[in-house]
Coordinates of C-alpha atoms and ligand atoms in Angstrom, one line a residue:
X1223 CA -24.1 25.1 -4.7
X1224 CA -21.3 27.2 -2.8
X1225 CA -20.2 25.7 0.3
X1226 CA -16.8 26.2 2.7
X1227 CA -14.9 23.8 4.5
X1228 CA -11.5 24.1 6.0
X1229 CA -9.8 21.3 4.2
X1230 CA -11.1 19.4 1.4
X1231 CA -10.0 15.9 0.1
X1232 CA -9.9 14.0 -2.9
X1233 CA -9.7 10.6 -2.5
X1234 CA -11.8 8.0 -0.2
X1235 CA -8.6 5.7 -0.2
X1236 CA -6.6 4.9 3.6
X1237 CA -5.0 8.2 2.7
X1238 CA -7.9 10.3 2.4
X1239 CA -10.4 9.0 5.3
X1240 CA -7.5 8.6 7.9
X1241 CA -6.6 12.4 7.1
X1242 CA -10.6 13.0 7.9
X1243 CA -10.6 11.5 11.0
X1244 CA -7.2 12.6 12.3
X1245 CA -8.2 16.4 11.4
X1246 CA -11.5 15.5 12.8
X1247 CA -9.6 14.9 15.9
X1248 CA -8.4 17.9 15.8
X1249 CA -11.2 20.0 15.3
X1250 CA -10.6 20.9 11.9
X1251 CA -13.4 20.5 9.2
X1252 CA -13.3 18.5 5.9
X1253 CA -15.4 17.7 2.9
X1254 CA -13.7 14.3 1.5
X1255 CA -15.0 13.4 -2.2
X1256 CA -14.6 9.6 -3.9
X1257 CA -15.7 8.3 -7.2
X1258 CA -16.1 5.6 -6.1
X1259 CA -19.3 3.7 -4.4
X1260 CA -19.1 3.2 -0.6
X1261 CA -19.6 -0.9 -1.5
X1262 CA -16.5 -0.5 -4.4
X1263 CA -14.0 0.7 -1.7
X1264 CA -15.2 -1.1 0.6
X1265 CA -14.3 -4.5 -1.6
X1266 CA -11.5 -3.6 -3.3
X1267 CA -8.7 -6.2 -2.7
X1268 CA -5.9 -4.5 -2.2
X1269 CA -3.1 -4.6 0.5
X1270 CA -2.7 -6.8 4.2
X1271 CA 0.3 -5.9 5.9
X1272 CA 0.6 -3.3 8.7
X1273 CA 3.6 -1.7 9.9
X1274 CA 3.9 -2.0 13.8
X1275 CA 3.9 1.9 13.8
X1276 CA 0.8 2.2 11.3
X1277 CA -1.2 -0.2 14.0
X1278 CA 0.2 2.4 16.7
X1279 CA -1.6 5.3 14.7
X1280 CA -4.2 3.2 13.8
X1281 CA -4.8 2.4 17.9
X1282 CA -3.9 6.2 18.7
X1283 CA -6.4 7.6 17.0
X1284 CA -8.9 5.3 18.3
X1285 CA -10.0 3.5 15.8
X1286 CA -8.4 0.2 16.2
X1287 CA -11.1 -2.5 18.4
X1288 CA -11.8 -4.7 15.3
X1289 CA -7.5 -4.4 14.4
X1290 CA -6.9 -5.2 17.9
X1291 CA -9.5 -8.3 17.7
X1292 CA -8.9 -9.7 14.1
X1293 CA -5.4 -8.2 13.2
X1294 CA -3.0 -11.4 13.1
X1295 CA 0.4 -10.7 14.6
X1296 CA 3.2 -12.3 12.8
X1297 CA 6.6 -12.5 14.2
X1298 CA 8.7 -12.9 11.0
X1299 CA 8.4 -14.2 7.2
X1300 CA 9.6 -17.0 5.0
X1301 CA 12.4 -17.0 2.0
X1302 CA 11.9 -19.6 -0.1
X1303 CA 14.7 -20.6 -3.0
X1304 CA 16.5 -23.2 -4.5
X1305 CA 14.4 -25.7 -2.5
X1306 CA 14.5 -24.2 1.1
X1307 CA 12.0 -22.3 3.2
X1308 CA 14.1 -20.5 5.7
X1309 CA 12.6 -18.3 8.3
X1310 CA 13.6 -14.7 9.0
X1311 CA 12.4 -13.6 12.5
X1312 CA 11.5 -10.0 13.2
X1313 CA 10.8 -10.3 17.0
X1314 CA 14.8 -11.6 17.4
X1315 CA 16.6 -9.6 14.9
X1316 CA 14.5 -6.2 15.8
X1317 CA 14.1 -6.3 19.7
X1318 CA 10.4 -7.4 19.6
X1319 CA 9.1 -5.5 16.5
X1320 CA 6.3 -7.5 14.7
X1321 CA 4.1 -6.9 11.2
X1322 CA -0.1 -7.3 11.4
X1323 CA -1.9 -9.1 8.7
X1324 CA -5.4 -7.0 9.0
X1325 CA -6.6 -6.3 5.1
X1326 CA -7.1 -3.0 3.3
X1327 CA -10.5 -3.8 3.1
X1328 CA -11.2 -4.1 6.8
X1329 CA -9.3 -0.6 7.6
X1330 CA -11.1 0.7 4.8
X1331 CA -14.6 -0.5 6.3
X1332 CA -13.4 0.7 10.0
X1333 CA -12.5 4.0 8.8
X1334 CA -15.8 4.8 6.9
X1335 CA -18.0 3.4 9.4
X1336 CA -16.1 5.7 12.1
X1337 CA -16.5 8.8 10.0
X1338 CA -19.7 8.3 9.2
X1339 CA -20.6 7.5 12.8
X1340 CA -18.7 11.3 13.8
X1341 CA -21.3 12.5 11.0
X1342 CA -18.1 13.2 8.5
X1343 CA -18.7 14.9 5.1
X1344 CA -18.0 12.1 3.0
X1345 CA -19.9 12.0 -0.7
X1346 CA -19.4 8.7 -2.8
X1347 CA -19.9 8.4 -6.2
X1348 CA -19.7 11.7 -6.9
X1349 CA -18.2 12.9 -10.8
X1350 CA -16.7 15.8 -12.5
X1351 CA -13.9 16.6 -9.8
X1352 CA -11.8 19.2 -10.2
X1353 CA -9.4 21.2 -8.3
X1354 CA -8.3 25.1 -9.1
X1355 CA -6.8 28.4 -7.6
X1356 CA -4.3 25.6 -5.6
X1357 CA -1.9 28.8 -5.2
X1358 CA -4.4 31.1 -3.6
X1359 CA -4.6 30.9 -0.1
X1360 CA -8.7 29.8 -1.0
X1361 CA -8.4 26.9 -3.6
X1362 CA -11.6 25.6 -4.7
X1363 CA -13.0 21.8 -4.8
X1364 CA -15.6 21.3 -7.5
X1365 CA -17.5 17.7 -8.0
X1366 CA -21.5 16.8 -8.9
X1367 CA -22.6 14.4 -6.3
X1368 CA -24.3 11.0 -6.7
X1369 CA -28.1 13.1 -6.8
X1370 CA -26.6 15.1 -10.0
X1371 CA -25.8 18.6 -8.1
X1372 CA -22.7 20.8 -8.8
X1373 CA -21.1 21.8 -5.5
X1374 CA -18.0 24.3 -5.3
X1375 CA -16.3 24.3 -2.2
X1376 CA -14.2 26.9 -0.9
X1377 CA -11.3 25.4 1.1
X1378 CA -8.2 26.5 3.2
X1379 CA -6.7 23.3 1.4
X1380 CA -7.0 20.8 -0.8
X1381 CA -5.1 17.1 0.2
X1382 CA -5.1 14.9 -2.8
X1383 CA -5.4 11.9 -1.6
X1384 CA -7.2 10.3 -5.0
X1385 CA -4.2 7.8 -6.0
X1386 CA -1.8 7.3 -8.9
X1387 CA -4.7 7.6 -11.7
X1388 CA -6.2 10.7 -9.8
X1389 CA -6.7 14.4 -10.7
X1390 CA -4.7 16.3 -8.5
X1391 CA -0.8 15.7 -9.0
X1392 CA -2.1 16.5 -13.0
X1393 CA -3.4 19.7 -11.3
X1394 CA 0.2 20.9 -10.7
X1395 CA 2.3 22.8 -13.4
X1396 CA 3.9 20.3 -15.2
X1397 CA 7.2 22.4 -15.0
X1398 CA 7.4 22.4 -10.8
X1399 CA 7.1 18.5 -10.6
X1400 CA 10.3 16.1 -11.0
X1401 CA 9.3 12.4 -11.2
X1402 CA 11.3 9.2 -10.9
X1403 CA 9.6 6.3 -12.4
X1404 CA 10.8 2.3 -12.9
X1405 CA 8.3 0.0 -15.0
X1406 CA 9.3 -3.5 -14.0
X1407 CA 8.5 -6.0 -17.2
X1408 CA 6.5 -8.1 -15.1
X1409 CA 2.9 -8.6 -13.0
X1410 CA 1.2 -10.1 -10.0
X1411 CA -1.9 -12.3 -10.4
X1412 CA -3.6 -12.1 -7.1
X1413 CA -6.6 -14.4 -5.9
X1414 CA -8.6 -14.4 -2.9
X1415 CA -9.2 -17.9 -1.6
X1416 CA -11.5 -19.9 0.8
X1417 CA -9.3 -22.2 2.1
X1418 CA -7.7 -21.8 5.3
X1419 CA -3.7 -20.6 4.8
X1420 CA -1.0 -23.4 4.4
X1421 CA 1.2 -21.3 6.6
X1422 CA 1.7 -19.5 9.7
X1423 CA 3.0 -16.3 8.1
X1424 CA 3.8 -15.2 4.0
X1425 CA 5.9 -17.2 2.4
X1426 CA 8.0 -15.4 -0.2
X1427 CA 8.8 -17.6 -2.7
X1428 CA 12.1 -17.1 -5.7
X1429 CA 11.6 -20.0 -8.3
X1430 CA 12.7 -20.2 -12.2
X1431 CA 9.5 -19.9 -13.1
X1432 CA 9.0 -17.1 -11.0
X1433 CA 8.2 -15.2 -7.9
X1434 CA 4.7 -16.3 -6.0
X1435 CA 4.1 -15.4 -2.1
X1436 CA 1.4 -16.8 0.1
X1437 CA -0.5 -14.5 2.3
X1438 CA -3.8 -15.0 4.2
X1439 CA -6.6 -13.0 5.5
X1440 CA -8.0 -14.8 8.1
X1441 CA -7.2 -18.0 9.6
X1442 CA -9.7 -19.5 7.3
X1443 CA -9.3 -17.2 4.0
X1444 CA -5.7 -17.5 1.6
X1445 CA -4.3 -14.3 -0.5
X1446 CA -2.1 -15.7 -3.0
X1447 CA -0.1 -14.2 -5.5
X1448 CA 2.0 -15.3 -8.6
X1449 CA 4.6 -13.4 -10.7
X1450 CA 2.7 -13.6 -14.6
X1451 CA 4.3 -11.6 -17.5
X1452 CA 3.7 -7.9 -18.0
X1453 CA 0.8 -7.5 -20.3
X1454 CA -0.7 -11.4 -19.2
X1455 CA -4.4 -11.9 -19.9
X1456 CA -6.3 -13.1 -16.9
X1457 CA -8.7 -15.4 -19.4
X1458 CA -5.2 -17.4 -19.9
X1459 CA -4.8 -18.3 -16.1
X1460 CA -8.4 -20.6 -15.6
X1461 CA -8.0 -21.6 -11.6
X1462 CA -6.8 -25.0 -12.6
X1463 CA -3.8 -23.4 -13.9
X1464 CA -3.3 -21.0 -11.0
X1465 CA -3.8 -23.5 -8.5
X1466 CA -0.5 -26.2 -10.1
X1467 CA 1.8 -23.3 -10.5
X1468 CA 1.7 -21.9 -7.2
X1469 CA 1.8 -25.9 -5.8
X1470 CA 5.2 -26.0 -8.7
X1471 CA 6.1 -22.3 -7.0
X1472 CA 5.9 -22.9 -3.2
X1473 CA 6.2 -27.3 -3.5
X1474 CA 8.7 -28.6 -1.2
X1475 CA 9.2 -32.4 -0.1
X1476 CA 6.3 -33.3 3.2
X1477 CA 4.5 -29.5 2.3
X1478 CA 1.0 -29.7 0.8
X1479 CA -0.9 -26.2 -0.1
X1480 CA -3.8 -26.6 0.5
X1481 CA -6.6 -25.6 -2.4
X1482 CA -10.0 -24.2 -2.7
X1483 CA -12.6 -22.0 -4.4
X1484 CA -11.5 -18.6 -5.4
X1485 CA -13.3 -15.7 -4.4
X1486 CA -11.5 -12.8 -6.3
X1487 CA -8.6 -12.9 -9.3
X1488 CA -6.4 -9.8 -10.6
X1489 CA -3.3 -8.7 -12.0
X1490 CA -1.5 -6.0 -10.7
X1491 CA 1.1 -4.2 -12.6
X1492 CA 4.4 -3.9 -11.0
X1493 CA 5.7 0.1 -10.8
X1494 CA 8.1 2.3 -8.6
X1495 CA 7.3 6.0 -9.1
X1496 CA 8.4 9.0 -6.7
X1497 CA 6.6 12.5 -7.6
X1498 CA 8.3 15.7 -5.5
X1499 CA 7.3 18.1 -4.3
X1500 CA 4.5 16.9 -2.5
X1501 CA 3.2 20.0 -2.3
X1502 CA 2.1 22.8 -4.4
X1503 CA 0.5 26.4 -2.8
X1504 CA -2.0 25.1 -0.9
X1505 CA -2.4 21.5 -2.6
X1506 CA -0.8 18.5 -0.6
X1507 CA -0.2 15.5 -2.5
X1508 CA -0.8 11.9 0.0
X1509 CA -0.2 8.2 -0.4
X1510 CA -0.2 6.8 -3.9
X1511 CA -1.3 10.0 -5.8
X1512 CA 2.7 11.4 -4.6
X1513 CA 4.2 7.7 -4.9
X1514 CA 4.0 4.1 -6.0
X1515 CA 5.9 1.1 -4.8
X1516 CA 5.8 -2.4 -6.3
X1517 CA 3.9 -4.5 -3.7
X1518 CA 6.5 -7.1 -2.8
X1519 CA 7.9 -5.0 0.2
X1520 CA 3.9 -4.5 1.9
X1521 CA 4.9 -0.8 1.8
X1522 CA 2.3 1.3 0.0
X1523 CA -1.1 1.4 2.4
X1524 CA 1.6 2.2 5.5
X1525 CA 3.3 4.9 3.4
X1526 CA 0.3 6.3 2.5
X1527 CA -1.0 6.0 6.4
X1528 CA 2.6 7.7 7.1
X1529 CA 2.0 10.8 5.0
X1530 CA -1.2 11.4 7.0
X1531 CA -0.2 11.3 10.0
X1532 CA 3.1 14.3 8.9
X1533 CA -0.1 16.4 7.0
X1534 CA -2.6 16.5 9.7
X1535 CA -0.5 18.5 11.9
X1536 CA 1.2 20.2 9.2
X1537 CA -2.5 21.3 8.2
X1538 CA -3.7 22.4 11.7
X1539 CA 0.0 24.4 11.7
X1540 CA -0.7 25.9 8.9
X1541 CA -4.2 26.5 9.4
X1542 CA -3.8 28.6 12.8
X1543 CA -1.3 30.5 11.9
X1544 CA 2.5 28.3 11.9
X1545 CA 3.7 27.1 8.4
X1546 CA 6.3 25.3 9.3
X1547 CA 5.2 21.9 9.3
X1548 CA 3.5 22.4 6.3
X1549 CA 6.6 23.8 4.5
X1550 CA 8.4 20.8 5.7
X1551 CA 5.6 18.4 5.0
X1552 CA 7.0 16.9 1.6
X1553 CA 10.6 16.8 2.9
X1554 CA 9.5 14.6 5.7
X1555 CA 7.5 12.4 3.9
X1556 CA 10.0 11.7 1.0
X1557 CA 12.8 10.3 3.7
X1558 CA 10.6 7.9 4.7
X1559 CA 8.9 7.4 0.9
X1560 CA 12.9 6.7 -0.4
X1561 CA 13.2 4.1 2.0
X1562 CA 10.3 2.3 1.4
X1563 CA 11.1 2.9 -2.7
X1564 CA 14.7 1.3 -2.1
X1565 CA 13.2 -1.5 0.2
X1566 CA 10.7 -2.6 -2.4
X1567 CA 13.0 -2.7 -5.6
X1568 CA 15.1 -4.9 -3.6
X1569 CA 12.9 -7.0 -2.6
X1570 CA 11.7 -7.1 -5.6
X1571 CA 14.8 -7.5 -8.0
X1572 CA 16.3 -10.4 -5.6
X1573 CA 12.7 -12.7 -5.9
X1574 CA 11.4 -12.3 -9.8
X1575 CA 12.4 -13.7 -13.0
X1576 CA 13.5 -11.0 -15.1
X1577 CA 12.2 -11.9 -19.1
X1578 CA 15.5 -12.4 -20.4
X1579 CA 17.5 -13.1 -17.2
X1580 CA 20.8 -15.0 -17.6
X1581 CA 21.9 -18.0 -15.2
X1582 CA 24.3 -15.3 -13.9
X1583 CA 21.5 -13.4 -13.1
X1584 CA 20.1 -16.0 -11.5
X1585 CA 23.1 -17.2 -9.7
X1586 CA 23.7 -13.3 -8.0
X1587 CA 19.8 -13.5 -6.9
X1588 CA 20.2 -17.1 -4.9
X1589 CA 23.8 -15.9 -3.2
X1590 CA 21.9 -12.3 -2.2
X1591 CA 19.1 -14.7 -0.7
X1592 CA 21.7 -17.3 0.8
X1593 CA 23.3 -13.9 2.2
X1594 CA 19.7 -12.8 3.6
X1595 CA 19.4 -15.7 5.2
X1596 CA 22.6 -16.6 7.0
X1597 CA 23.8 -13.2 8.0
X1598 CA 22.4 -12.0 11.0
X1599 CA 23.8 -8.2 9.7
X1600 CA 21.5 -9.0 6.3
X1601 CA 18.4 -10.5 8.0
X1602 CA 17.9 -7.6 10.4
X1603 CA 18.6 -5.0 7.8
X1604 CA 15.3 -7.1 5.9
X1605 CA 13.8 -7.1 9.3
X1606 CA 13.8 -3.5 9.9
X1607 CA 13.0 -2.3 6.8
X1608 CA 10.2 -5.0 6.6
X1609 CA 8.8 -3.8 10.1
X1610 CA 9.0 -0.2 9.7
X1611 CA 10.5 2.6 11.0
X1612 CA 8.9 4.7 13.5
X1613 CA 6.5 7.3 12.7
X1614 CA 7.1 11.0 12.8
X1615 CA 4.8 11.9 15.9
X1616 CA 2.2 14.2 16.2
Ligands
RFL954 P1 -6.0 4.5 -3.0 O1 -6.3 3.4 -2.1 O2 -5.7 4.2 -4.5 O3 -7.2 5.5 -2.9 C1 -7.4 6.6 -3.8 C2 -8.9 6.9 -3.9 O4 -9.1 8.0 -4.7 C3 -10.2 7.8 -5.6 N1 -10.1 8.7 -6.7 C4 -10.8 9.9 -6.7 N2 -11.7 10.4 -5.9 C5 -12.2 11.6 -6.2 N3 -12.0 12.3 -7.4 C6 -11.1 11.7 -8.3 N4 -10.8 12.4 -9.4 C7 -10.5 10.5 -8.0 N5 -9.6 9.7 -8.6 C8 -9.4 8.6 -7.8 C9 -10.1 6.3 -5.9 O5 -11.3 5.8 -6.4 C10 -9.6 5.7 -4.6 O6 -10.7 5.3 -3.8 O7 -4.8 5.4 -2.5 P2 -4.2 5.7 -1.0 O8 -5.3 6.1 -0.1 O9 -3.0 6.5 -1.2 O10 -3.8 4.2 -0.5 C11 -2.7 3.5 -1.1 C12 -2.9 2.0 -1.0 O11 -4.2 1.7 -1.5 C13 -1.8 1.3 -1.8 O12 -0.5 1.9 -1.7 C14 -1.7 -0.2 -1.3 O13 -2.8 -0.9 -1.6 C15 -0.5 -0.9 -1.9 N6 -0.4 -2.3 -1.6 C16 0.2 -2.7 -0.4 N7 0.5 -1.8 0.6 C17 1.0 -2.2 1.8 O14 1.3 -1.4 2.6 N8 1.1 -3.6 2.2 C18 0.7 -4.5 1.3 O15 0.7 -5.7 1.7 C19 0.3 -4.1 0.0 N9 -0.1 -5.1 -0.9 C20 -0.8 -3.3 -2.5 C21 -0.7 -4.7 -2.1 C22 -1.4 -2.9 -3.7 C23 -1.8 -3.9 -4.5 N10 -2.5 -3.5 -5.7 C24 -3.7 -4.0 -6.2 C25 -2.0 -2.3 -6.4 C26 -1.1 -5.7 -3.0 C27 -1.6 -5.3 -4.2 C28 -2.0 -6.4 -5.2
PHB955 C1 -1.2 -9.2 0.9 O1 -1.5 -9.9 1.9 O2 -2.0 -8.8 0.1 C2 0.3 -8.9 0.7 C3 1.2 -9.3 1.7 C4 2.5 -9.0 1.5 C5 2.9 -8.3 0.3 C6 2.0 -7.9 -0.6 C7 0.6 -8.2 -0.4 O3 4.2 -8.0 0.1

């Protein structure tokens, strides 16, 4: 079946259904493919920290009654290490800038429900995606949807928004692309918990046995997380085991954490990777498929939120007539993407265990962390980096 669309989009990620709605907004038609069912994105655990300016967007562009209801505002975060738990507080060191815990999940949800409500193209499950003629000005989206049809859709552009395992960066000549990449020789076990949060916001935590933070969802659901070596098996971590070594991790004298039944267990590997350009012809690269950060900086679903907001313009530019923004879209984006790269390997590097890390090591991490929390020069630069910087408007 040959159909046309303005701009389509690979990808039913933050990335891809905010850049639906947002050229939606605009006027501008799209056809956004996932392979993926509605209910498996929809579930996903994935990230729950928002960036004052990603809740801006998010409330700009009107979709934001359930963030505004639900989100939690936190003021600040916790550094724990050699057997303190000292605050750093964004609201003081930044002039009033706060984070919001809202999950993935939950802007996931709001965005499908929106688009489908604005009767949005959006096809789930579909399979065979592909992506060709990207430096024509008419590239061409291919895919079978869920009923077993062949579609080719001609497009003014393609946005590949399908995430680091996706299709599209592949889809660019391997020559054209330089990529920075750091494997870090660790992982995170993440659980889901029902049992209401020990804590009024995350607790990042920097023990000898390793790194573990405490998050939450709701004021009744826990998001834990604990460093676990880099190839770990999940069948060696029964909930027993999970539950005494983040008590061991975060334990401090007159603190209990609490426990409870766990809803949801995973390990996530721990990657930086930078991709450039994030463009090629009239392929734009978005949010994880252009980038990766390790998740200890709460950086990746407001980077790819950021990139979004810089291509939707740059599309409608470039669409009517003004390339500009779009030539100028990667350039943007990777400012803000280096930031967020630097921010996170920090951040990382000063709270893990390195395999094979000496007491010197060990010794530089707890004086960078004393330093973080006694300078009011070092908090703030962890406070501004940990907020956000503002967005690139519209
Ligand atoms: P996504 O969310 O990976 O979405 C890409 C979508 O593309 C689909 N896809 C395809 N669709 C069609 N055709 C193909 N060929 C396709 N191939 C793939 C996939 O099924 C998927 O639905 O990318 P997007 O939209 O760029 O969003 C990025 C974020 O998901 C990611 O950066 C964050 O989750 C990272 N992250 C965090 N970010 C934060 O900002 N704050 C946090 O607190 C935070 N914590 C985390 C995190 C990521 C984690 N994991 C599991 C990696 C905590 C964890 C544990
Ligand atoms: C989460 O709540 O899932 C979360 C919070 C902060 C991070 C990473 C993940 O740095």
């Amino acid at each position: 079946m040959g159909t046309r669309t303005q701009v389509g989009i690979v990808g039913g990620g933050p990335a891809g259904l905010l850049l639906s709605h947002l050229l939606a907004r605009r006027g501008i038609d799209s056809v956004l493919i996932e392979i993926r069912s509605r209910e498996y994105c929809e579930a996903r655990q994935r990230a729950g920290v928002l960036e004052d300016g990603s809740v801006a967007l998010l409330r700009e562009a009107g979709l934001a009654d359930r963030l505004d209801r639900q989100g939690l505002v936190h003021g600040g975060i916790y550094l724990q290490f050699d057997g303190q738990r000292r605050h750093i507080d964004f609201r003081e060191l930044t002039g009033g800038r706060t984070v919001t815990v809202y999950a993935q999940t939950e802007v996931v949800k709001d965005l499908i429900a929106r688009r489908l409500a604005d009767g949005g193209a959006l096809e789930f499950s579909v399979t065979d995606t592909a992506v060709d003629d990207l430096d024509t000005d008419r590239p061409v989206l291919r895919y079978t949807d869920a009923a077993g049809n062949r579609h080719e859709v001609a497009c003014d552009a393609i946005a590949g928004c399908d995430g680091f395992h996706g299709i599209c960066r592949p889809a660019i000549p391997p020559g054209l692309l330089t990529a920075w990449e750091r494997d870090y020789p660790y992982a995170w076990l993440g659980i889901l918990a029902d049992v209401p949060p020990s804590t009024d916001e995350l607790i990042y935590a920097h023990h000898q046995n390793g790194f573990a933070l405490h998050s939450l969802r709701s004021p009744t659901i826990s998001r834990l997380y604990l460093q676990v070596e880099h190839n770990e098996d999940i069948a060696a971590w029964p909930d027993e085991r999970i539950w005494a070594e983040l008590a061991r991790r975060f334990g401090l004298p007159g603190w209990t954490l609490q426990q409870g039944p766990i809803l949801d267990k995973s390990i996530t590997p721990m990657r930086s990777f930078v991709s450039a350009p994030m463009r090629f012809g009239r392929l734009f690269l978005a949010g994880d498929a252009a980038h990766i950060v390790p998740p200890t900086g709460a950086k990746g679903l407001n980077l790819a939120l950021a990139d979004v907001a810089v291509l939707a313009p740059a599309l409608d530019g470039l669409l009517h007539g003004n390339d500009k923004p779009a030539a100028e879209y990667s350039a943007t984006c990777l400012q803000r993407v280096w930031r967020s790269t630097h921010f996170s390997w920090w951040m990382t590097t000063m709270l893990h265990r390195r395999p094979g890390a000496d007491e010197m090591e060990m010794q530089l991490q707890l004086s960078q962390l004393r330093y973080t929390v006694s300078s009011r020069a070092a908090a703030t630069s962890l406070a501004e980096n940990y907020t956000g910087f503002p967005l690139t408007k519209e």
